[in-house]
Amino acid sequence: MGDVAAYGAEGLAEGLGRIVGPGRALANEPMSGHTTFGIGGPADVLVTPGDVAELRAVCGFLRDKGVAMTVLGGGSNVLVGDGGIRGAVVRLSRGMAGIRAEGEVIVSGSAATMPALAMAALEGSLSGLEFAEGIPGSVGGGVCMNAGAYGGEVSGTLIWSDCLDGRGEPVRLDNERHGFGNRSSAIQGNGYIILESAFRLRKGDKGRIAALMADYAGRRRDRQPTDLPSAGSVFKRPKGDYAGRLIEESGLRGHRVGGAMVSEKHCGFIVNVGGATAGDVLALIDHVRRVVLERTGVTLETEVRMLGEFGSPGRDGRVGGAGKA
């Protein structure tokens, strides 16, 4: 195949297309169409394996070529740079979105959505995942970031995850080996790809579970800017307080940089009001953190993952070497 840097995005897409089939390996694909923020420059290649076998083949192909690989689920909780992502973005497909119940345990494919996981629990009259009903993004992404809301989080119910390690070999991680933290896990930095995860729940009253989920859904509609593109909550919750309250107290409600704005509905969100760039969002994040620190003494930590290149989007069509985006 020759030197990776000389191989080119089109050539890489052609090679991957022989694994996944026509139309599922796209060269120079804008990431703005694959993130909930609606922001992001082009990936050298976006590839969508149809199942675990294809995923393993794709990983092996990219590893052999020395091409950087970034795994993407539902595209929430991420900000992709205006310069795009070098190498290949591997997007998990519906072929890895199955959900099954095994008694009081639910096993979910990583590409299933968090709301679908919550609904599956409801159908089985199982309690413990009500908080997930409105969390955007995939189960794999939710596990990686220890997603949570309304006092619940993934780490509280997860038993194990089956993954591919950096060599493409299968490995099972128990709860402890996930290294869960505040909206984080060790998986975010170890190169593993989650295939499916198991959650231990408890039998409950279906009516009460449905009522609690409806209550959470109503709160989201009333309090969160679901009508505008965003990546979800931008900042982690500071100890003993709320990021949104601190931002509002600092006079930043509605503050805007270009097309990025602190939501007027919930100050913990930054929304794309039209034509926002990653540069706009980063400048707004920096401004918010600086002002909140000056006025409250609290240093806000970002929850959103930054992917790709945050400089000029100038491109030469060449594919980068090994590494992580």
mmCIF file of C-alpha atoms in Angstrom:
data_model
loop_
_atom_site.group_PDB
_atom_site.id
_atom_site.type_symbol
_atom_site.label_atom_id
_atom_site.label_comp_id
_atom_site.label_asym_id
_atom_site.label_seq_id
_atom_site.Cartn_x
_atom_site.Cartn_y
_atom_site.Cartn_z
ATOM 1 C CA MET A 1 0.000 0.000 0.000
ATOM 2 C CA GLY A 2 3.003 2.288 0.342
ATOM 3 C CA ASP A 3 3.762 5.080 2.749
ATOM 4 C CA VAL A 4 0.712 6.197 4.773
ATOM 5 C CA ALA A 5 1.382 9.901 4.302
ATOM 6 C CA ALA A 6 1.396 9.388 0.534
ATOM 7 C CA TYR A 7 -1.575 7.015 0.573
ATOM 8 C CA GLY A 8 -4.152 9.808 0.703
ATOM 9 C CA ALA A 9 -7.682 10.006 2.048
ATOM 10 C CA GLU A 10 -9.257 8.687 -1.147
ATOM 11 C CA GLY A 11 -6.955 5.684 -1.227
ATOM 12 C CA LEU A 12 -7.562 4.926 2.438
ATOM 13 C CA ALA A 13 -11.326 5.163 1.921
ATOM 14 C CA GLU A 14 -11.074 2.803 -1.030
ATOM 15 C CA GLY A 15 -9.183 0.244 1.025
ATOM 16 C CA LEU A 16 -11.632 0.473 3.913
ATOM 17 C CA GLY A 17 -14.552 0.302 1.495
ATOM 18 C CA ARG A 18 -13.435 -3.172 0.479
ATOM 19 C CA ILE A 19 -14.011 -4.211 4.122
ATOM 20 C CA VAL A 20 -17.274 -2.427 4.968
ATOM 21 C CA GLY A 21 -18.947 -2.104 1.573
ATOM 22 C CA PRO A 22 -19.938 0.759 -0.738
ATOM 23 C CA GLY A 23 -20.854 4.117 0.767
ATOM 24 C CA ARG A 24 -19.610 3.319 4.267
ATOM 25 C CA ALA A 25 -16.063 4.681 3.948
ATOM 26 C CA LEU A 26 -16.113 8.373 3.031
ATOM 27 C CA ALA A 27 -13.063 10.519 2.305
ATOM 28 C CA ASN A 28 -12.822 14.107 3.583
ATOM 29 C CA GLU A 29 -16.161 13.847 5.367
ATOM 30 C CA PRO A 30 -17.261 16.996 7.304
ATOM 31 C CA MET A 31 -17.758 16.107 10.961
ATOM 32 C CA SER A 32 -20.320 18.867 11.402
ATOM 33 C CA GLY A 33 -22.895 16.399 10.092
ATOM 34 C CA HIS A 34 -21.978 13.762 12.668
ATOM 35 C CA THR A 35 -21.940 15.712 15.955
ATOM 36 C CA THR A 36 -24.797 17.108 18.010
ATOM 37 C CA PHE A 37 -23.005 20.485 18.050
ATOM 38 C CA GLY A 38 -23.156 20.668 14.239
ATOM 39 C CA ILE A 39 -19.506 21.762 14.290
ATOM 40 C CA GLY A 40 -16.299 20.236 12.953
ATOM 41 C CA GLY A 41 -13.981 20.145 9.958
ATOM 42 C CA PRO A 42 -13.478 17.089 7.762
ATOM 43 C CA ALA A 43 -12.112 13.748 8.846
ATOM 44 C CA ASP A 44 -9.642 12.233 6.404
ATOM 45 C CA VAL A 45 -11.939 9.205 6.339
ATOM 46 C CA LEU A 46 -15.188 8.345 8.122
ATOM 47 C CA VAL A 47 -15.826 4.593 8.187
ATOM 48 C CA THR A 48 -18.884 2.778 9.540
ATOM 49 C CA PRO A 49 -18.365 -0.945 10.235
ATOM 50 C CA GLY A 50 -21.601 -2.923 10.139
ATOM 51 C CA ASP A 51 -20.811 -5.308 12.986
ATOM 52 C CA VAL A 52 -18.077 -6.417 15.378
ATOM 53 C CA ALA A 53 -16.354 -8.583 12.752
ATOM 54 C CA GLU A 54 -16.047 -5.613 10.400
ATOM 55 C CA LEU A 55 -14.916 -3.408 13.266
ATOM 56 C CA ARG A 56 -12.076 -5.802 14.068
ATOM 57 C CA ALA A 57 -11.101 -5.938 10.396
ATOM 58 C CA VAL A 58 -11.129 -2.135 10.154
ATOM 59 C CA CYS A 59 -8.983 -1.820 13.289
ATOM 60 C CA GLY A 60 -6.506 -4.328 11.902
ATOM 61 C CA PHE A 61 -6.328 -2.537 8.550
ATOM 62 C CA LEU A 62 -5.692 0.846 10.175
ATOM 63 C CA ARG A 63 -3.168 -0.600 12.614
ATOM 64 C CA ASP A 64 -1.241 -2.219 9.758
ATOM 65 C CA LYS A 65 -1.161 1.079 7.874
ATOM 66 C CA GLY A 66 -0.135 3.077 10.958
ATOM 67 C CA VAL A 67 -3.204 5.330 10.642
ATOM 68 C CA ALA A 68 -4.624 7.173 13.650
ATOM 69 C CA MET A 69 -8.104 6.044 14.673
ATOM 70 C CA THR A 70 -10.817 7.946 16.552
ATOM 71 C CA VAL A 71 -13.967 6.111 17.665
ATOM 72 C CA LEU A 72 -17.258 8.012 17.568
ATOM 73 C CA GLY A 73 -20.637 6.988 18.928
ATOM 74 C CA GLY A 74 -23.584 9.363 18.767
ATOM 75 C CA GLY A 75 -21.435 12.471 18.393
ATOM 76 C CA SER A 76 -22.594 14.102 21.628
ATOM 77 C CA ASN A 77 -20.321 15.498 24.336
ATOM 78 C CA VAL A 78 -17.602 16.222 21.746
ATOM 79 C CA LEU A 79 -16.243 19.289 20.010
ATOM 80 C CA VAL A 80 -14.397 18.603 16.746
ATOM 81 C CA GLY A 81 -11.810 21.146 15.688
ATOM 82 C CA ASP A 82 -12.246 23.331 12.624
ATOM 83 C CA GLY A 83 -9.192 21.637 11.111
ATOM 84 C CA GLY A 84 -10.964 18.277 11.241
ATOM 85 C CA ILE A 85 -9.555 14.929 12.346
ATOM 86 C CA ARG A 86 -6.525 13.288 10.819
ATOM 87 C CA GLY A 87 -6.652 9.597 10.082
ATOM 88 C CA ALA A 88 -9.857 7.576 10.294
ATOM 89 C CA VAL A 89 -12.963 8.223 12.367
ATOM 90 C CA VAL A 90 -14.682 4.911 13.102
ATOM 91 C CA ARG A 91 -18.395 5.441 13.675
ATOM 92 C CA LEU A 92 -20.235 2.655 15.475
ATOM 93 C CA SER A 93 -23.317 1.420 13.621
ATOM 94 C CA ARG A 94 -26.739 -0.034 14.364
ATOM 95 C CA GLY A 95 -25.230 -3.480 13.966
ATOM 96 C CA MET A 96 -23.763 -2.918 17.449
ATOM 97 C CA ALA A 97 -26.940 -1.505 18.998
ATOM 98 C CA GLY A 98 -28.689 -4.632 20.251
ATOM 99 C CA ILE A 99 -30.135 -4.715 23.780
ATOM 100 C CA ARG A 100 -31.144 -7.858 25.667
ATOM 101 C CA ALA A 101 -32.397 -8.624 29.164
ATOM 102 C CA GLU A 102 -31.014 -11.475 31.247
ATOM 103 C CA GLY A 103 -33.085 -11.481 34.417
ATOM 104 C CA GLU A 104 -32.240 -8.308 36.298
ATOM 105 C CA VAL A 105 -29.251 -7.637 34.033
ATOM 106 C CA ILE A 106 -29.461 -5.690 30.769
ATOM 107 C CA VAL A 107 -26.706 -6.107 28.178
ATOM 108 C CA SER A 108 -26.416 -3.328 25.605
ATOM 109 C CA GLY A 109 -24.373 -2.886 22.464
ATOM 110 C CA SER A 110 -22.191 0.201 22.529
ATOM 111 C CA ALA A 111 -23.997 1.865 19.599
ATOM 112 C CA ALA A 112 -27.412 1.746 21.303
ATOM 113 C CA THR A 113 -28.604 5.094 22.583
ATOM 114 C CA MET A 114 -28.857 5.884 26.264
ATOM 115 C CA PRO A 115 -32.634 6.579 25.943
ATOM 116 C CA ALA A 116 -33.104 3.187 24.227
ATOM 117 C CA LEU A 117 -31.289 1.555 27.146
ATOM 118 C CA ALA A 118 -33.592 3.309 29.611
ATOM 119 C CA MET A 119 -36.675 2.242 27.643
ATOM 120 C CA ALA A 120 -35.499 -1.383 27.568
ATOM 121 C CA ALA A 121 -35.179 -1.279 31.349
ATOM 122 C CA LEU A 122 -38.686 0.173 31.617
ATOM 123 C CA GLU A 123 -40.125 -2.591 29.421
ATOM 124 C CA GLY A 124 -38.624 -5.146 31.788
ATOM 125 C CA SER A 125 -39.884 -3.273 34.881
ATOM 126 C CA LEU A 126 -36.265 -2.767 35.909
ATOM 127 C CA SER A 127 -35.192 0.245 37.943
ATOM 128 C CA GLY A 128 -31.798 1.959 38.049
ATOM 129 C CA LEU A 129 -31.469 3.574 34.612
ATOM 130 C CA GLU A 130 -34.287 6.116 34.745
ATOM 131 C CA PHE A 131 -31.721 8.946 34.724
ATOM 132 C CA ALA A 132 -30.573 7.882 31.227
ATOM 133 C CA GLU A 133 -33.887 8.544 29.464
ATOM 134 C CA GLY A 134 -32.828 11.897 28.007
ATOM 135 C CA ILE A 135 -29.046 11.655 27.849
ATOM 136 C CA PRO A 136 -27.975 12.133 24.225
ATOM 137 C CA GLY A 137 -25.448 9.832 22.638
ATOM 138 C CA SER A 138 -24.546 6.178 22.714
ATOM 139 C CA VAL A 139 -24.167 3.660 25.521
ATOM 140 C CA GLY A 140 -20.475 3.278 24.676
ATOM 141 C CA GLY A 141 -19.982 7.010 24.971
ATOM 142 C CA GLY A 142 -21.995 7.081 28.184
ATOM 143 C CA VAL A 143 -19.795 4.394 29.716
ATOM 144 C CA CYS A 144 -16.604 6.152 28.596
ATOM 145 C CA MET A 145 -17.650 9.422 30.238
ATOM 146 C CA ASN A 146 -19.582 7.924 33.174
ATOM 147 C CA ALA A 147 -22.689 9.773 32.023
ATOM 148 C CA GLY A 148 -25.223 10.734 34.629
ATOM 149 C CA ALA A 149 -28.082 12.986 35.653
ATOM 150 C CA TYR A 150 -30.495 13.520 38.535
ATOM 151 C CA GLY A 151 -28.272 11.718 41.022
ATOM 152 C CA GLY A 152 -27.658 8.610 38.916
ATOM 153 C CA GLU A 153 -24.662 7.671 36.798
ATOM 154 C CA VAL A 154 -23.417 4.766 34.724
ATOM 155 C CA SER A 155 -20.876 3.619 37.308
ATOM 156 C CA GLY A 156 -23.669 2.907 39.780
ATOM 157 C CA THR A 157 -25.156 0.030 37.746
ATOM 158 C CA LEU A 158 -22.452 -1.147 35.319
ATOM 159 C CA ILE A 159 -21.121 -4.686 35.888
ATOM 160 C CA TRP A 160 -18.732 -5.191 32.964
ATOM 161 C CA SER A 161 -17.848 -4.081 29.441
ATOM 162 C CA ASP A 162 -16.530 -6.279 26.641
ATOM 163 C CA CYS A 163 -13.941 -4.328 24.658
ATOM 164 C CA LEU A 164 -11.274 -4.558 22.002
ATOM 165 C CA ASP A 165 -7.887 -3.558 23.357
ATOM 166 C CA GLY A 166 -5.250 -1.569 21.464
ATOM 167 C CA ARG A 167 -4.165 -4.715 19.596
ATOM 168 C CA GLY A 168 -7.714 -5.557 18.584
ATOM 169 C CA GLU A 169 -7.963 -8.417 21.089
ATOM 170 C CA PRO A 170 -11.124 -8.994 23.176
ATOM 171 C CA VAL A 171 -10.994 -8.151 26.878
ATOM 172 C CA ARG A 172 -13.646 -7.912 29.613
ATOM 173 C CA LEU A 173 -13.381 -5.115 32.160
ATOM 174 C CA ASP A 174 -15.234 -5.250 35.468
ATOM 175 C CA ASN A 175 -16.598 -2.069 37.040
ATOM 176 C CA GLU A 176 -13.416 -1.279 38.954
ATOM 177 C CA ARG A 177 -11.189 -1.577 35.879
ATOM 178 C CA HIS A 178 -13.182 1.164 34.153
ATOM 179 C CA GLY A 179 -11.548 3.676 36.514
ATOM 180 C CA PHE A 180 -14.689 5.779 36.778
ATOM 181 C CA GLY A 181 -14.411 9.386 37.890
ATOM 182 C CA ASN A 182 -16.421 12.594 37.649
ATOM 183 C CA ARG A 183 -17.734 12.333 34.055
ATOM 184 C CA SER A 184 -14.674 10.326 33.096
ATOM 185 C CA SER A 185 -13.202 6.842 32.912
ATOM 186 C CA ALA A 186 -9.853 5.224 32.204
ATOM 187 C CA ILE A 187 -11.216 4.007 28.867
ATOM 188 C CA GLN A 188 -11.014 7.542 27.492
ATOM 189 C CA GLY A 189 -7.241 7.300 27.353
ATOM 190 C CA ASN A 190 -6.347 3.615 26.994
ATOM 191 C CA GLY A 191 -7.296 2.978 23.369
ATOM 192 C CA TYR A 192 -9.999 0.400 24.165
ATOM 193 C CA ILE A 193 -13.202 0.196 22.114
ATOM 194 C CA ILE A 194 -16.340 -0.818 24.003
ATOM 195 C CA LEU A 195 -18.418 -3.475 22.238
ATOM 196 C CA GLU A 196 -21.153 -4.042 24.834
ATOM 197 C CA SER A 197 -21.805 -3.383 28.495
ATOM 198 C CA ALA A 198 -23.898 -5.066 31.185
ATOM 199 C CA PHE A 199 -25.918 -3.262 33.872
ATOM 200 C CA ARG A 200 -27.319 -4.768 37.059
ATOM 201 C CA LEU A 201 -30.741 -3.364 37.890
ATOM 202 C CA ARG A 202 -33.527 -4.228 40.302
ATOM 203 C CA LYS A 203 -37.157 -5.176 39.845
ATOM 204 C CA GLY A 204 -39.523 -2.266 40.306
ATOM 205 C CA ASP A 205 -43.036 -1.081 39.627
ATOM 206 C CA LYS A 206 -43.372 -0.279 35.913
ATOM 207 C CA GLY A 207 -45.786 2.585 36.537
ATOM 208 C CA ARG A 208 -43.459 4.256 39.023
ATOM 209 C CA ILE A 209 -40.464 3.817 36.723
ATOM 210 C CA ALA A 210 -42.410 5.362 33.828
ATOM 211 C CA ALA A 211 -43.565 8.244 36.021
ATOM 212 C CA LEU A 212 -40.015 9.021 37.130
ATOM 213 C CA MET A 213 -38.776 8.937 33.535
ATOM 214 C CA ALA A 214 -41.599 11.247 32.478
ATOM 215 C CA ASP A 215 -40.694 13.621 35.297
ATOM 216 C CA TYR A 216 -37.063 13.723 34.173
ATOM 217 C CA ALA A 217 -38.130 14.260 30.547
ATOM 218 C CA GLY A 218 -40.339 17.176 31.590
ATOM 219 C CA ARG A 219 -37.526 18.764 33.557
ATOM 220 C CA ARG A 220 -35.223 18.502 30.543
ATOM 221 C CA ARG A 221 -37.766 20.124 28.239
ATOM 222 C CA ASP A 222 -38.380 22.939 30.703
ATOM 223 C CA ARG A 223 -34.800 23.643 31.717
ATOM 224 C CA GLN A 224 -32.476 22.621 28.872
ATOM 225 C CA PRO A 225 -31.993 24.140 25.390
ATOM 226 C CA THR A 226 -33.146 21.114 23.431
ATOM 227 C CA ASP A 227 -34.150 23.324 20.477
ATOM 228 C CA LEU A 228 -30.581 24.345 19.597
ATOM 229 C CA PRO A 229 -27.477 22.297 18.704
ATOM 230 C CA SER A 230 -25.176 21.687 21.663
ATOM 231 C CA ALA A 231 -22.853 19.048 23.074
ATOM 232 C CA GLY A 232 -24.770 18.778 26.345
ATOM 233 C CA SER A 233 -23.345 20.128 29.587
ATOM 234 C CA VAL A 234 -20.004 21.785 28.857
ATOM 235 C CA PHE A 235 -18.591 21.804 32.388
ATOM 236 C CA LYS A 236 -18.352 19.197 35.106
ATOM 237 C CA ARG A 237 -20.289 19.859 38.267
ATOM 238 C CA PRO A 238 -17.980 21.566 40.791
ATOM 239 C CA LYS A 239 -18.010 20.127 44.284
ATOM 240 C CA GLY A 240 -20.974 21.410 46.269
ATOM 241 C CA ASP A 241 -22.318 23.631 43.503
ATOM 242 C CA TYR A 242 -23.533 23.782 39.918
ATOM 243 C CA ALA A 243 -21.646 25.128 36.904
ATOM 244 C CA GLY A 244 -24.792 26.694 35.458
ATOM 245 C CA ARG A 245 -25.507 28.632 38.648
ATOM 246 C CA LEU A 246 -21.939 29.951 38.853
ATOM 247 C CA ILE A 247 -22.010 31.025 35.208
ATOM 248 C CA GLU A 248 -25.327 32.804 35.652
ATOM 249 C CA GLU A 249 -24.116 34.459 38.868
ATOM 250 C CA SER A 250 -21.115 35.728 36.914
ATOM 251 C CA GLY A 251 -23.388 37.591 34.504
ATOM 252 C CA LEU A 252 -22.697 35.393 31.498
ATOM 253 C CA ARG A 253 -26.202 34.282 30.522
ATOM 254 C CA GLY A 254 -26.521 34.851 26.767
ATOM 255 C CA HIS A 255 -22.863 35.866 26.353
ATOM 256 C CA ARG A 256 -21.819 35.195 22.775
ATOM 257 C CA VAL A 257 -18.691 34.675 20.702
ATOM 258 C CA GLY A 258 -19.508 34.429 17.003
ATOM 259 C CA GLY A 259 -22.161 31.738 16.594
ATOM 260 C CA ALA A 260 -21.557 30.209 20.041
ATOM 261 C CA MET A 261 -23.643 31.408 22.990
ATOM 262 C CA VAL A 262 -24.093 30.601 26.658
ATOM 263 C CA SER A 263 -27.644 29.283 26.658
ATOM 264 C CA GLU A 264 -30.246 31.710 27.965
ATOM 265 C CA LYS A 265 -32.278 28.727 29.156
ATOM 266 C CA HIS A 266 -29.515 26.858 31.039
ATOM 267 C CA CYS A 267 -26.134 28.499 31.558
ATOM 268 C CA GLY A 268 -24.358 25.153 31.800
ATOM 269 C CA PHE A 269 -24.850 24.712 28.041
ATOM 270 C CA ILE A 270 -23.164 26.412 25.101
ATOM 271 C CA VAL A 271 -25.386 26.399 22.014
ATOM 272 C CA ASN A 272 -24.758 26.859 18.321
ATOM 273 C CA VAL A 273 -27.066 29.701 17.320
ATOM 274 C CA GLY A 274 -25.920 29.518 13.713
ATOM 275 C CA GLY A 275 -22.568 29.120 11.987
ATOM 276 C CA ALA A 276 -20.546 28.573 15.154
ATOM 277 C CA THR A 277 -16.999 27.328 14.721
ATOM 278 C CA ALA A 278 -14.962 25.271 17.139
ATOM 279 C CA GLY A 279 -12.833 28.380 17.590
ATOM 280 C CA ASP A 280 -15.914 30.311 18.710
ATOM 281 C CA VAL A 281 -16.781 27.619 21.255
ATOM 282 C CA LEU A 282 -13.242 27.416 22.629
ATOM 283 C CA ALA A 283 -13.010 31.202 22.967
ATOM 284 C CA LEU A 284 -16.333 31.229 24.818
ATOM 285 C CA ILE A 285 -15.265 28.371 27.111
ATOM 286 C CA ASP A 286 -12.042 30.217 27.956
ATOM 287 C CA HIS A 287 -13.939 33.441 28.661
ATOM 288 C CA VAL A 288 -16.493 31.696 30.879
ATOM 289 C CA ARG A 289 -13.811 29.885 32.887
ATOM 290 C CA ARG A 290 -11.816 33.089 33.375
ATOM 291 C CA VAL A 291 -14.792 35.208 34.466
ATOM 292 C CA VAL A 292 -16.203 32.542 36.798
ATOM 293 C CA LEU A 293 -12.800 32.120 38.443
ATOM 294 C CA GLU A 294 -12.422 35.883 38.906
ATOM 295 C CA ARG A 295 -15.901 36.346 40.378
ATOM 296 C CA THR A 296 -16.434 33.153 42.369
ATOM 297 C CA GLY A 297 -12.980 31.648 42.900
ATOM 298 C CA VAL A 298 -14.098 28.363 41.300
ATOM 299 C CA THR A 299 -12.152 26.782 38.434
ATOM 300 C CA LEU A 300 -14.563 25.071 36.053
ATOM 301 C CA GLU A 301 -13.436 21.858 34.385
ATOM 302 C CA THR A 302 -14.694 21.011 30.917
ATOM 303 C CA GLU A 303 -16.700 17.848 30.383
ATOM 304 C CA VAL A 304 -16.816 18.025 26.577
ATOM 305 C CA ARG A 305 -14.092 16.030 24.783
ATOM 306 C CA MET A 306 -11.954 17.921 22.260
ATOM 307 C CA LEU A 307 -11.165 15.977 19.088
ATOM 308 C CA GLY A 308 -9.010 16.846 16.113
ATOM 309 C CA GLU A 309 -7.185 19.970 15.030
ATOM 310 C CA PHE A 310 -8.150 23.361 16.415
ATOM 311 C CA GLY A 311 -6.241 25.536 13.985
ATOM 312 C CA SER A 312 -6.639 26.532 10.374
ATOM 313 C CA PRO A 313 -8.698 24.102 8.291
ATOM 314 C CA GLY A 314 -6.123 24.196 5.511
ATOM 315 C CA ARG A 315 -5.651 20.720 4.047
ATOM 316 C CA ASP A 316 -3.424 18.881 1.582
ATOM 317 C CA GLY A 317 -5.515 15.701 1.327
ATOM 318 C CA ARG A 318 -2.863 13.568 3.010
ATOM 319 C CA VAL A 319 -3.523 11.156 5.843
ATOM 320 C CA GLY A 320 -1.672 11.499 9.139
ATOM 321 C CA GLY A 321 0.346 8.783 10.848
ATOM 322 C CA ALA A 322 -0.238 6.726 13.940
ATOM 323 C CA GLY A 323 -1.495 8.213 17.158
ATOM 324 C CA LYS A 324 -4.741 9.339 18.735
ATOM 325 C CA ALA A 325 -6.769 12.300 17.627
#
